[in-house]
PDB file of C-alpha atoms and ligand atoms in Angstrom:
ATOM      1  CA  UNK A   1      94.590 259.907 240.707  1.00 55.00           C
ATOM      2  CA  UNK A   2      97.274 260.197 243.350  1.00 57.00           C
ATOM      3  CA  UNK A   3      99.790 257.440 244.136  1.00 63.00           C
ATOM      4  CA  UNK A   4      97.661 255.120 246.363  1.00 89.00           C
ATOM      5  CA  UNK A   5      95.136 252.904 244.748  1.00 97.00           C
ATOM      6  CA  UNK A   6      92.706 251.439 247.284  1.00 98.00           C
ATOM      7  CA  UNK A   7      92.588 247.595 247.127  1.00 98.00           C
ATOM      8  CA  UNK A   8      90.040 244.939 247.938  1.00 98.00           C
ATOM      9  CA  UNK A   9      92.388 244.064 250.970  1.00 98.00           C
ATOM     10  CA  UNK A  10      92.081 247.722 252.110  1.00 98.00           C
ATOM     11  CA  UNK A  11      88.256 247.422 251.989  1.00 98.00           C
ATOM     12  CA  UNK A  12      88.336 244.128 253.989  1.00 98.00           C
ATOM     13  CA  UNK A  13      90.707 245.678 256.534  1.00 98.00           C
ATOM     14  CA  UNK A  14      88.308 248.579 257.118  1.00 97.00           C
ATOM     15  CA  UNK A  15      85.943 246.211 258.997  1.00 97.00           C
ATOM     16  CA  UNK A  16      85.283 247.381 262.513  1.00 90.00           C
ATOM     17  CA  UNK A  17      87.601 250.386 262.175  1.00 94.00           C
ATOM     18  CA  UNK A  18      86.743 254.002 263.079  1.00 92.00           C
ATOM     19  CA  UNK A  19      86.698 254.919 259.384  1.00 96.00           C
ATOM     20  CA  UNK A  20      83.395 253.993 257.649  1.00 98.00           C
ATOM     21  CA  UNK A  21      83.738 253.183 253.908  1.00 98.00           C
ATOM     22  CA  UNK A  22      82.448 255.708 251.442  1.00 98.00           C
ATOM     23  CA  UNK A  23      80.796 254.354 248.326  1.00 98.00           C
ATOM     24  CA  UNK A  24      78.824 256.107 245.564  1.00 98.00           C
ATOM     25  CA  UNK A  25      77.545 255.029 242.162  1.00 98.00           C
ATOM     26  CA  UNK A  26      78.986 256.157 238.782  1.00 98.00           C
ATOM     27  CA  UNK A  27      77.983 255.179 235.210  1.00 98.00           C
ATOM     28  CA  UNK A  28      80.124 257.705 233.390  1.00 98.00           C
ATOM     29  CA  UNK A  29      83.621 259.113 233.255  1.00 98.00           C
ATOM     30  CA  UNK A  30      82.725 262.707 234.367  1.00 98.00           C
ATOM     31  CA  UNK A  31      80.894 261.549 237.448  1.00 98.00           C
ATOM     32  CA  UNK A  32      83.586 258.929 238.294  1.00 98.00           C
ATOM     33  CA  UNK A  33      86.253 261.644 237.984  1.00 98.00           C
ATOM     34  CA  UNK A  34      84.329 263.916 240.378  1.00 98.00           C
ATOM     35  CA  UNK A  35      83.544 261.321 243.093  1.00 98.00           C
ATOM     36  CA  UNK A  36      86.783 259.315 242.995  1.00 98.00           C
ATOM     37  CA  UNK A  37      88.897 261.619 245.287  1.00 98.00           C
ATOM     38  CA  UNK A  38      86.235 261.339 247.998  1.00 98.00           C
ATOM     39  CA  UNK A  39      85.309 257.541 247.783  1.00 98.00           C
ATOM     40  CA  UNK A  40      86.827 254.206 248.779  1.00 98.00           C
ATOM     41  CA  UNK A  41      84.561 252.323 246.395  1.00 98.00           C
ATOM     42  CA  UNK A  42      82.784 253.299 243.159  1.00 98.00           C
ATOM     43  CA  UNK A  43      79.848 251.052 242.140  1.00 98.00           C
ATOM     44  CA  UNK A  44      78.786 250.848 238.560  1.00 98.00           C
ATOM     45  CA  UNK A  45      75.291 249.923 239.726  1.00 98.00           C
ATOM     46  CA  UNK A  46      72.625 248.359 237.605  1.00 98.00           C
ATOM     47  CA  UNK A  47      70.458 251.168 238.944  1.00 98.00           C
ATOM     48  CA  UNK A  48      71.777 252.854 235.753  1.00 98.00           C
ATOM     49  CA  UNK A  49      68.756 251.038 234.034  1.00 98.00           C
ATOM     50  CA  UNK A  50      66.322 253.354 235.874  1.00 96.00           C
ATOM     51  CA  UNK A  51      68.575 256.357 236.522  1.00 97.00           C
ATOM     52  CA  UNK A  52      70.418 256.607 233.162  1.00 97.00           C
ATOM     53  CA  UNK A  53      68.107 254.722 230.689  1.00 98.00           C
ATOM     54  CA  UNK A  54      64.683 255.561 232.226  1.00 96.00           C
ATOM     55  CA  UNK A  55      63.703 251.882 232.341  1.00 97.00           C
ATOM     56  CA  UNK A  56      60.905 250.904 234.805  1.00 95.00           C
ATOM     57  CA  UNK A  57      63.149 248.555 236.738  1.00 95.00           C
ATOM     58  CA  UNK A  58      66.693 247.051 236.691  1.00 97.00           C
ATOM     59  CA  UNK A  59      65.346 243.781 235.234  1.00 97.00           C
ATOM     60  CA  UNK A  60      66.084 244.678 231.564  1.00 97.00           C
ATOM     61  CA  UNK A  61      69.658 245.838 232.106  1.00 98.00           C
ATOM     62  CA  UNK A  62      71.994 243.721 229.972  1.00 98.00           C
ATOM     63  CA  UNK A  63      75.620 242.556 230.361  1.00 98.00           C
ATOM     64  CA  UNK A  64      76.563 244.768 227.365  1.00 98.00           C
ATOM     65  CA  UNK A  65      75.167 247.880 229.131  1.00 98.00           C
ATOM     66  CA  UNK A  66      77.188 247.019 232.326  1.00 98.00           C
ATOM     67  CA  UNK A  67      80.320 246.416 230.234  1.00 98.00           C
ATOM     68  CA  UNK A  68      79.893 249.772 228.383  1.00 98.00           C
ATOM     69  CA  UNK A  69      79.362 251.784 231.572  1.00 98.00           C
ATOM     70  CA  UNK A  70      82.124 249.807 233.451  1.00 98.00           C
ATOM     71  CA  UNK A  71      84.506 250.831 230.648  1.00 98.00           C
ATOM     72  CA  UNK A  72      83.487 254.455 230.914  1.00 98.00           C
ATOM     73  CA  UNK A  73      84.224 254.421 234.636  1.00 98.00           C
ATOM     74  CA  UNK A  74      87.568 252.641 234.315  1.00 98.00           C
ATOM     75  CA  UNK A  75      88.725 254.568 231.239  1.00 98.00           C
ATOM     76  CA  UNK A  76      91.052 256.435 233.583  1.00 97.00           C
ATOM     77  CA  UNK A  77      92.933 255.004 236.553  1.00 97.00           C
ATOM     78  CA  UNK A  78      90.841 255.444 239.798  1.00 98.00           C
ATOM     79  CA  UNK A  79      91.973 255.442 243.390  1.00 98.00           C
ATOM     80  CA  UNK A  80      88.726 253.857 244.464  1.00 98.00           C
ATOM     81  CA  UNK A  81      87.944 250.219 244.170  1.00 98.00           C
ATOM     82  CA  UNK A  82      85.624 249.885 241.143  1.00 98.00           C
ATOM     83  CA  UNK A  83      82.839 247.260 241.410  1.00 99.00           C
ATOM     84  CA  UNK A  84      80.480 246.452 238.519  1.00 98.00           C
ATOM     85  CA  UNK A  85      76.989 244.974 239.108  1.00 98.00           C
ATOM     86  CA  UNK A  86      76.155 241.679 237.407  1.00 98.00           C
ATOM     87  CA  UNK A  87      72.798 242.327 235.736  1.00 98.00           C
ATOM     88  CA  UNK A  88      69.571 240.345 236.197  1.00 98.00           C
ATOM     89  CA  UNK A  89      69.648 236.990 234.350  1.00 98.00           C
ATOM     90  CA  UNK A  90      73.522 236.898 233.980  1.00 98.00           C
ATOM     91  CA  UNK A  91      74.321 234.710 237.010  1.00 98.00           C
ATOM     92  CA  UNK A  92      71.377 233.344 239.092  1.00 97.00           C
ATOM     93  CA  UNK A  93      70.700 229.938 237.546  1.00 96.00           C
ATOM     94  CA  UNK A  94      74.024 228.541 236.430  1.00 97.00           C
ATOM     95  CA  UNK A  95      77.432 228.812 238.050  1.00 97.00           C
ATOM     96  CA  UNK A  96      79.419 228.308 234.842  1.00 98.00           C
ATOM     97  CA  UNK A  97      77.357 231.020 233.087  1.00 98.00           C
ATOM     98  CA  UNK A  98      77.881 233.256 236.166  1.00 98.00           C
ATOM     99  CA  UNK A  99      81.631 232.698 235.944  1.00 98.00           C
ATOM    100  CA  UNK A 100      81.881 233.310 232.253  1.00 98.00           C
ATOM    101  CA  UNK A 101      79.788 236.582 232.530  1.00 98.00           C
ATOM    102  CA  UNK A 102      81.786 237.710 235.637  1.00 98.00           C
ATOM    103  CA  UNK A 103      85.063 237.061 233.692  1.00 98.00           C
ATOM    104  CA  UNK A 104      83.727 239.115 230.725  1.00 98.00           C
ATOM    105  CA  UNK A 105      82.921 241.971 233.117  1.00 98.00           C
ATOM    106  CA  UNK A 106      86.343 241.790 234.767  1.00 98.00           C
ATOM    107  CA  UNK A 107      88.456 241.503 231.594  1.00 98.00           C
ATOM    108  CA  UNK A 108      86.544 243.928 229.430  1.00 98.00           C
ATOM    109  CA  UNK A 109      86.084 246.696 232.118  1.00 98.00           C
ATOM    110  CA  UNK A 110      89.283 245.945 234.161  1.00 98.00           C
ATOM    111  CA  UNK A 111      87.141 246.569 237.248  1.00 98.00           C
ATOM    112  CA  UNK A 112      88.290 245.287 240.711  1.00 98.00           C
ATOM    113  CA  UNK A 113      85.257 243.048 241.364  1.00 98.00           C
ATOM    114  CA  UNK A 114      81.578 242.377 240.770  1.00 98.00           C
ATOM    115  CA  UNK A 115      78.443 242.679 242.912  1.00 98.00           C
ATOM    116  CA  UNK A 116      75.454 240.351 242.758  1.00 98.00           C
ATOM    117  CA  UNK A 117      72.087 240.150 244.579  1.00 98.00           C
ATOM    118  CA  UNK A 118      70.898 237.202 246.650  1.00 97.00           C
ATOM    119  CA  UNK A 119      71.134 235.439 249.995  1.00 97.00           C
ATOM    120  CA  UNK A 120      71.789 231.819 250.918  1.00 97.00           C
ATOM    121  CA  UNK A 121      70.537 230.635 247.461  1.00 97.00           C
ATOM    122  CA  UNK A 122      73.310 232.614 245.760  1.00 98.00           C
ATOM    123  CA  UNK A 123      76.143 231.398 248.122  1.00 98.00           C
ATOM    124  CA  UNK A 124      77.204 228.490 245.713  1.00 98.00           C
ATOM    125  CA  UNK A 125      77.486 230.946 242.825  1.00 98.00           C
ATOM    126  CA  UNK A 126      79.518 233.398 244.904  1.00 98.00           C
ATOM    127  CA  UNK A 127      81.803 230.555 246.104  1.00 98.00           C
ATOM    128  CA  UNK A 128      82.396 229.446 242.478  1.00 98.00           C
ATOM    129  CA  UNK A 129      83.361 232.987 241.397  1.00 98.00           C
ATOM    130  CA  UNK A 130      85.578 233.510 244.492  1.00 98.00           C
ATOM    131  CA  UNK A 131      87.336 230.112 243.856  1.00 98.00           C
ATOM    132  CA  UNK A 132      88.066 231.389 240.329  1.00 98.00           C
ATOM    133  CA  UNK A 133      89.689 234.606 241.627  1.00 98.00           C
ATOM    134  CA  UNK A 134      86.780 236.970 241.093  1.00 98.00           C
ATOM    135  CA  UNK A 135      86.298 239.316 244.049  1.00 98.00           C
ATOM    136  CA  UNK A 136      82.562 239.407 244.912  1.00 99.00           C
ATOM    137  CA  UNK A 137      80.427 241.845 246.871  1.00 98.00           C
ATOM    138  CA  UNK A 138      77.077 240.469 248.053  1.00 98.00           C
ATOM    139  CA  UNK A 139      73.772 242.417 248.209  1.00 98.00           C
ATOM    140  CA  UNK A 140      70.907 241.428 250.527  1.00 98.00           C
ATOM    141  CA  UNK A 141      67.772 243.078 251.946  1.00 96.00           C
ATOM    142  CA  UNK A 142      65.800 244.888 249.301  1.00 95.00           C
ATOM    143  CA  UNK A 143      67.033 243.450 246.028  1.00 95.00           C
ATOM    144  CA  UNK A 144      65.825 245.508 243.117  1.00 94.00           C
ATOM    145  CA  UNK A 145      66.446 242.776 240.507  1.00 96.00           C
ATOM    146  CA  UNK A 146      63.767 240.503 242.186  1.00 94.00           C
ATOM    147  CA  UNK A 147      61.626 243.225 243.938  1.00 92.00           C
ATOM    148  CA  UNK A 148      58.699 242.928 241.501  1.00 91.00           C
ATOM    149  CA  UNK A 149      58.572 239.116 242.008  1.00 87.00           C
ATOM    150  CA  UNK A 150      58.850 239.343 245.816  1.00 86.00           C
ATOM    151  CA  UNK A 151      56.280 241.923 246.880  1.00 81.00           C
ATOM    152  CA  UNK A 152      57.828 245.156 245.691  1.00 84.00           C
ATOM    153  CA  UNK A 153      60.260 247.745 246.955  1.00 88.00           C
ATOM    154  CA  UNK A 154      59.784 247.192 250.715  1.00 88.00           C
ATOM    155  CA  UNK A 155      61.836 247.428 253.832  1.00 89.00           C
ATOM    156  CA  UNK A 156      63.191 243.971 254.789  1.00 90.00           C
ATOM    157  CA  UNK A 157      63.861 242.231 258.107  1.00 88.00           C
ATOM    158  CA  UNK A 158      60.971 243.936 259.950  1.00 89.00           C
ATOM    159  CA  UNK A 159      59.852 240.743 261.723  1.00 93.00           C
ATOM    160  CA  UNK A 160      62.004 238.509 263.959  1.00 95.00           C
ATOM    161  CA  UNK A 161      61.805 235.849 261.367  1.00 95.00           C
ATOM    162  CA  UNK A 162      62.719 238.199 258.502  1.00 95.00           C
ATOM    163  CA  UNK A 163      65.675 239.558 260.490  1.00 97.00           C
ATOM    164  CA  UNK A 164      66.901 235.972 261.245  1.00 97.00           C
ATOM    165  CA  UNK A 165      66.598 235.126 257.556  1.00 97.00           C
ATOM    166  CA  UNK A 166      68.758 238.110 256.649  1.00 97.00           C
ATOM    167  CA  UNK A 167      71.406 237.255 259.234  1.00 98.00           C
ATOM    168  CA  UNK A 168      71.716 233.688 257.872  1.00 98.00           C
ATOM    169  CA  UNK A 169      71.877 235.084 254.330  1.00 98.00           C
ATOM    170  CA  UNK A 170      74.714 237.376 255.460  1.00 98.00           C
ATOM    171  CA  UNK A 171      76.586 234.494 257.032  1.00 98.00           C
ATOM    172  CA  UNK A 172      76.182 232.351 253.976  1.00 98.00           C
ATOM    173  CA  UNK A 173      77.587 235.108 251.790  1.00 98.00           C
ATOM    174  CA  UNK A 174      80.522 235.639 254.162  1.00 98.00           C
ATOM    175  CA  UNK A 175      81.294 231.902 254.173  1.00 98.00           C
ATOM    176  CA  UNK A 176      81.068 231.837 250.387  1.00 98.00           C
ATOM    177  CA  UNK A 177      84.072 234.212 250.344  1.00 98.00           C
ATOM    178  CA  UNK A 178      82.509 237.619 249.468  1.00 98.00           C
ATOM    179  CA  UNK A 179      84.762 240.528 250.482  1.00 98.00           C
ATOM    180  CA  UNK A 180      81.882 242.897 251.466  1.00 98.00           C
ATOM    181  CA  UNK A 181      78.168 242.992 251.718  1.00 98.00           C
ATOM    182  CA  UNK A 182      75.559 245.631 250.712  1.00 98.00           C
ATOM    183  CA  UNK A 183      72.551 245.656 252.933  1.00 98.00           C
ATOM    184  CA  UNK A 184      69.653 247.568 251.434  1.00 97.00           C
ATOM    185  CA  UNK A 185      66.501 248.872 253.290  1.00 96.00           C
ATOM    186  CA  UNK A 186      66.480 247.152 256.703  1.00 96.00           C
ATOM    187  CA  UNK A 187      65.794 248.062 260.290  1.00 96.00           C
ATOM    188  CA  UNK A 188      68.741 249.557 262.323  1.00 97.00           C
ATOM    189  CA  UNK A 189      68.738 246.659 264.873  1.00 97.00           C
ATOM    190  CA  UNK A 190      68.971 244.076 261.948  1.00 97.00           C
ATOM    191  CA  UNK A 191      71.860 245.798 260.138  1.00 97.00           C
ATOM    192  CA  UNK A 192      73.655 246.229 263.470  1.00 97.00           C
ATOM    193  CA  UNK A 193      73.317 242.622 264.336  1.00 97.00           C
ATOM    194  CA  UNK A 194      74.520 241.570 260.893  1.00 98.00           C
ATOM    195  CA  UNK A 195      77.439 243.925 261.042  1.00 98.00           C
ATOM    196  CA  UNK A 196      78.434 242.653 264.402  1.00 98.00           C
ATOM    197  CA  UNK A 197      78.031 238.984 263.394  1.00 98.00           C
ATOM    198  CA  UNK A 198      80.097 238.858 260.245  1.00 98.00           C
ATOM    199  CA  UNK A 199      83.822 239.536 259.527  1.00 98.00           C
ATOM    200  CA  UNK A 200      83.417 241.339 256.190  1.00 98.00           C
ATOM    201  CA  UNK A 201      82.448 245.010 255.895  1.00 98.00           C
ATOM    202  CA  UNK A 202      78.745 245.787 255.484  1.00 98.00           C
ATOM    203  CA  UNK A 203      77.847 248.720 253.176  1.00 98.00           C
ATOM    204  CA  UNK A 204      74.438 250.181 254.089  1.00 98.00           C
ATOM    205  CA  UNK A 205      71.820 251.851 251.880  1.00 98.00           C
ATOM    206  CA  UNK A 206      68.818 252.640 254.044  1.00 98.00           C
ATOM    207  CA  UNK A 207      70.352 250.355 256.648  1.00 98.00           C
ATOM    208  CA  UNK A 208      71.642 252.836 259.348  1.00 97.00           C
ATOM    209  CA  UNK A 209      75.018 254.219 260.406  1.00 97.00           C
ATOM    210  CA  UNK A 210      75.781 250.926 262.290  1.00 97.00           C
ATOM    211  CA  UNK A 211      77.081 249.515 258.943  1.00 98.00           C
ATOM    212  CA  UNK A 212      80.793 249.620 258.194  1.00 98.00           C
ATOM    213  CA  UNK A 213      80.128 251.902 255.233  1.00 98.00           C
ATOM    214  CA  UNK A 214      77.467 253.640 253.196  1.00 98.00           C
ATOM    215  CA  UNK A 215      76.442 253.757 249.549  1.00 98.00           C
ATOM    216  CA  UNK A 216      74.036 256.044 247.694  1.00 98.00           C
ATOM    217  CA  UNK A 217      73.054 256.496 244.093  1.00 98.00           C
ATOM    218  CA  UNK A 218      74.984 259.690 243.169  1.00 98.00           C
ATOM    219  CA  UNK A 219      72.172 261.246 241.145  1.00 98.00           C
ATOM    220  CA  UNK A 220      69.887 260.766 244.164  1.00 98.00           C
ATOM    221  CA  UNK A 221      72.195 262.478 246.662  1.00 98.00           C
ATOM    222  CA  UNK A 222      72.875 265.314 244.179  1.00 98.00           C
ATOM    223  CA  UNK A 223      69.160 265.916 243.785  1.00 98.00           C
ATOM    224  CA  UNK A 224      69.268 265.401 240.028  1.00 97.00           C
ATOM    225  CA  UNK A 225      66.256 263.079 239.742  1.00 95.00           C
ATOM    226  CA  UNK A 226      62.720 264.368 239.483  1.00 90.00           C
ATOM    227  CA  UNK A 227      60.703 261.233 240.510  1.00 88.00           C
ATOM    228  CA  UNK A 228      60.108 259.605 243.859  1.00 89.00           C
ATOM    229  CA  UNK A 229      62.989 259.916 246.358  1.00 93.00           C
ATOM    230  CA  UNK A 230      63.448 256.963 248.776  1.00 93.00           C
ATOM    231  CA  UNK A 231      63.357 257.849 252.523  1.00 94.00           C
ATOM    232  CA  UNK A 232      66.932 256.902 253.004  1.00 96.00           C
ATOM    233  CA  UNK A 233      68.311 259.459 250.513  1.00 97.00           C
ATOM    234  CA  UNK A 234      69.794 262.648 251.892  1.00 98.00           C
ATOM    235  CA  UNK A 235      70.061 265.233 249.152  1.00 97.00           C
ATOM    236  CA  UNK A 236      73.373 267.076 249.432  1.00 98.00           C
ATOM    237  CA  UNK A 237      72.578 269.360 246.499  1.00 98.00           C
ATOM    238  CA  UNK A 238      69.563 270.308 244.386  1.00 97.00           C
ATOM    239  CA  UNK A 239      71.049 269.897 240.860  1.00 98.00           C
ATOM    240  CA  UNK A 240      67.663 269.418 239.289  1.00 97.00           C
ATOM    241  CA  UNK A 241      66.762 273.041 240.038  1.00 97.00           C
ATOM    242  CA  UNK A 242      70.310 274.242 239.096  1.00 98.00           C
ATOM    243  CA  UNK A 243      70.115 272.484 235.726  1.00 98.00           C
ATOM    244  CA  UNK A 244      66.632 273.688 234.800  1.00 97.00           C
ATOM    245  CA  UNK A 245      67.569 277.308 235.835  1.00 98.00           C
ATOM    246  CA  UNK A 246      70.744 277.119 233.739  1.00 98.00           C
ATOM    247  CA  UNK A 247      68.823 275.629 230.718  1.00 98.00           C
ATOM    248  CA  UNK A 248      66.099 278.244 231.020  1.00 98.00           C
ATOM    249  CA  UNK A 249      68.730 281.073 230.924  1.00 98.00           C
ATOM    250  CA  UNK A 250      70.374 279.454 227.897  1.00 98.00           C
ATOM    251  CA  UNK A 251      67.147 279.184 226.013  1.00 98.00           C
ATOM    252  CA  UNK A 252      66.284 282.925 226.755  1.00 98.00           C
ATOM    253  CA  UNK A 253      69.708 283.997 225.570  1.00 98.00           C
ATOM    254  CA  UNK A 254      69.487 281.968 222.369  1.00 98.00           C
ATOM    255  CA  UNK A 255      65.978 283.264 221.640  1.00 98.00           C
ATOM    256  CA  UNK A 256      67.026 286.911 222.172  1.00 98.00           C
ATOM    257  CA  UNK A 257      70.314 286.480 220.294  1.00 98.00           C
ATOM    258  CA  UNK A 258      72.253 287.485 223.448  1.00 98.00           C
ATOM    259  CA  UNK A 259      74.205 284.256 223.055  1.00 98.00           C
ATOM    260  CA  UNK A 260      76.718 283.888 221.517  1.00 97.00           C
ATOM    261  CA  UNK A 261      78.045 287.358 222.247  1.00 96.00           C
ATOM    262  CA  UNK A 262      81.458 288.617 220.998  1.00 95.00           C
ATOM    263  CA  UNK A 263      83.523 286.773 223.599  1.00 95.00           C
ATOM    264  CA  UNK A 264      82.417 283.417 222.299  1.00 97.00           C
ATOM    265  CA  UNK A 265      83.209 284.219 218.560  1.00 95.00           C
ATOM    266  CA  UNK A 266      86.303 283.223 216.518  1.00 94.00           C
ATOM    267  CA  UNK A 267      88.252 286.113 215.159  1.00 87.00           C
ATOM    268  CA  UNK A 268      87.283 287.423 211.654  1.00 69.00           C
ATOM    269  CA  UNK A 269      89.128 285.831 208.659  1.00 69.00           C
ATOM    270  CA  UNK A 270      91.662 288.111 206.860  1.00 62.00           C
TER     271      UNK A 270
HETATM  272  O1  KIV B 301      72.501 249.373 241.537  1.00 80.95           O
HETATM  273  C1  KIV B 301      72.931 250.080 242.445  1.00 80.95           C
HETATM  274  O2  KIV B 301      73.170 251.306 242.293  1.00 80.95           O
HETATM  275  C2  KIV B 301      73.030 249.400 243.723  1.00 80.95           C
HETATM  276  C3  KIV B 301      73.254 250.303 244.949  1.00 80.95           C
HETATM  277  C4  KIV B 301      72.231 251.248 245.154  1.00 80.95           C
HETATM  278  C5  KIV B 301      73.580 249.502 246.110  1.00 80.95           C
HETATM  279  O3  KIV B 301      72.956 248.288 243.820  1.00 80.95           O
END
């Protein structure tokens, strides 16, 4: 880490500037260490349920899992602002429970803020956390925690009515005091209108370059995952191929006793 730690104020001040915000996910120390020099924000996303644990959705991710991975990411000082997702069931129905869980995440992981999913309905919860000094990032559009109950993993804001709903959700979250807003899987016109209508930075994922910043799941953009790739993911590497090639070579070497060769051996005892 060099001298300058990015702050929540820096993120807010990036709104409308010529420098879009760079955000990626990390669940572990090695990945956080590799991405930190290039990012403004690191998100310990609850996508870890599917990406890291192989669960079918993010619904079964627990607060304990988020704390453990948040701690792994913050185990070293980071330049980037580190945000940890509040998992499904930890905040939606009770503002005191939401506050107590957000405080646990903040104190145990020493992260800079939390993210939670939801529109207008979640504004009172966000306001309560912000009033109690918890920096909150909102998340609207496709919301994976409730996708199975709301018609699946589909693009949002496609109709005029849907786009209007997203815009009023965004305004409610801004008014509740969130410092930034993730918009997932929407039409370009919709994200552009939202971005132009609110004073906090929008971070897009499948929401076009009109947003104030972008986020991707790191394992997706590194091409590490073998399942379905969403349309909005650009693969900047093909690590799945690299990894299986390397493991194939290792297995061949072990089976032919080529590995370990002399350079990997300790000296003989006297
Ligand atoms: O959980 C996650 O990784 C996220 C991002 C993809 C926005 O919420």
